[in-house]
Tab-separated table of C-alpha atoms in Angstrom:
chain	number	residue	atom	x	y	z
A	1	UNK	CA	69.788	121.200	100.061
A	2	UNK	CA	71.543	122.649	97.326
A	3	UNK	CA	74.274	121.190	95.982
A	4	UNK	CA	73.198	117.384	97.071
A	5	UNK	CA	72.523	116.209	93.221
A	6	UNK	CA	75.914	117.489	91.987
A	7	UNK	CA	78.144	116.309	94.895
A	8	UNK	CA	76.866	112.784	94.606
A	9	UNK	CA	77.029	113.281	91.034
A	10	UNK	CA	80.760	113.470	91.288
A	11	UNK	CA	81.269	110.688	93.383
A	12	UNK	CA	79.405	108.429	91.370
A	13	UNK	CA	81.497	110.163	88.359
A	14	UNK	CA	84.830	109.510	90.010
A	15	UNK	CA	83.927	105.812	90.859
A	16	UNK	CA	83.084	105.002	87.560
A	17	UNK	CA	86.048	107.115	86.016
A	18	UNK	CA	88.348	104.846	88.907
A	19	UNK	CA	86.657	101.270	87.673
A	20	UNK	CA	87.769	102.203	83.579
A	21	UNK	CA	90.835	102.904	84.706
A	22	UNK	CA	91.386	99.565	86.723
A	23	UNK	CA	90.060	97.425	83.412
A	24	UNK	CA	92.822	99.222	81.361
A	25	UNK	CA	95.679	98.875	84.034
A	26	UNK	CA	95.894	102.653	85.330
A	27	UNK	CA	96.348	103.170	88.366
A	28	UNK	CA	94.019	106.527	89.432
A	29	UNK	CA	93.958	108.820	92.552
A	30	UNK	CA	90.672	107.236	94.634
A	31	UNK	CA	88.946	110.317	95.036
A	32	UNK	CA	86.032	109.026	96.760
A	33	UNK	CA	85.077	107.181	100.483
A	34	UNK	CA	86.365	103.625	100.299
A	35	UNK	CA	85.253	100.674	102.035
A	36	UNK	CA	88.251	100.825	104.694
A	37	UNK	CA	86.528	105.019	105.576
A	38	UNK	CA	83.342	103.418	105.575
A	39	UNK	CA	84.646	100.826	108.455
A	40	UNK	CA	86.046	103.513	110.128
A	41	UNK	CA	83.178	105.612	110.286
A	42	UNK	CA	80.641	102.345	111.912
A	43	UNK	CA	83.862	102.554	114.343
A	44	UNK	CA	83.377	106.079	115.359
A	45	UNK	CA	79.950	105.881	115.840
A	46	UNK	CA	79.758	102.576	117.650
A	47	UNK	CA	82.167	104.433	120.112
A	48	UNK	CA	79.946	107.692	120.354
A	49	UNK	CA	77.078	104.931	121.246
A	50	UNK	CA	79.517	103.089	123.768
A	51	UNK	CA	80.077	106.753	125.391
A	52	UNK	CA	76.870	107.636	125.488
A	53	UNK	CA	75.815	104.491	127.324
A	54	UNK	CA	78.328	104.561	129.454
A	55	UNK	CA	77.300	108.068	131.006
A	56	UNK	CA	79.871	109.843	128.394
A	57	UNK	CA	82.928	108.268	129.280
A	58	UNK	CA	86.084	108.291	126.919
A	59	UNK	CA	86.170	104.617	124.831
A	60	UNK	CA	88.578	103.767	122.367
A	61	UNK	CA	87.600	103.691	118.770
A	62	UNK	CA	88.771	99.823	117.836
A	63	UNK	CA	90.305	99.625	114.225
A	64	UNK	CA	88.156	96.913	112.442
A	65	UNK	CA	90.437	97.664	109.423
A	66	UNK	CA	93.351	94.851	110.303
């Protein structure tokens, strides 16, 4: 779809721009998905596949963030 090429242009843009900051000691705004969002997301789906499975029942998300 339109629009793919330049959003993941400018998260690849702001990554970079984030890593030269951290070699010359600036701290920067992280303006991209971290590791930690990334953990949460495999949460939220492992729950949607828990629900499912269990005929749609509420489950708790577990925070494997800690």
């Amino acid at each position: 779809p339109e629009g793919d090429h330049e959003a993941f242009g400018n998260l690849y843009r702001n990554f970079a721009d984030a890593i030269l900051a951290r070699r010359e000691g600036k701290r920067t705004d992280e303006d991209f998905p971290t590791a930690v969002d990334g953990a949460r997301t495999m949460a939220f789906i492992e729950a949607a596949l828990e629900s499912n499975a269990a005929g749609a029942r509420w489950v708790r998300v577990k925070d494997h963030t800690h």
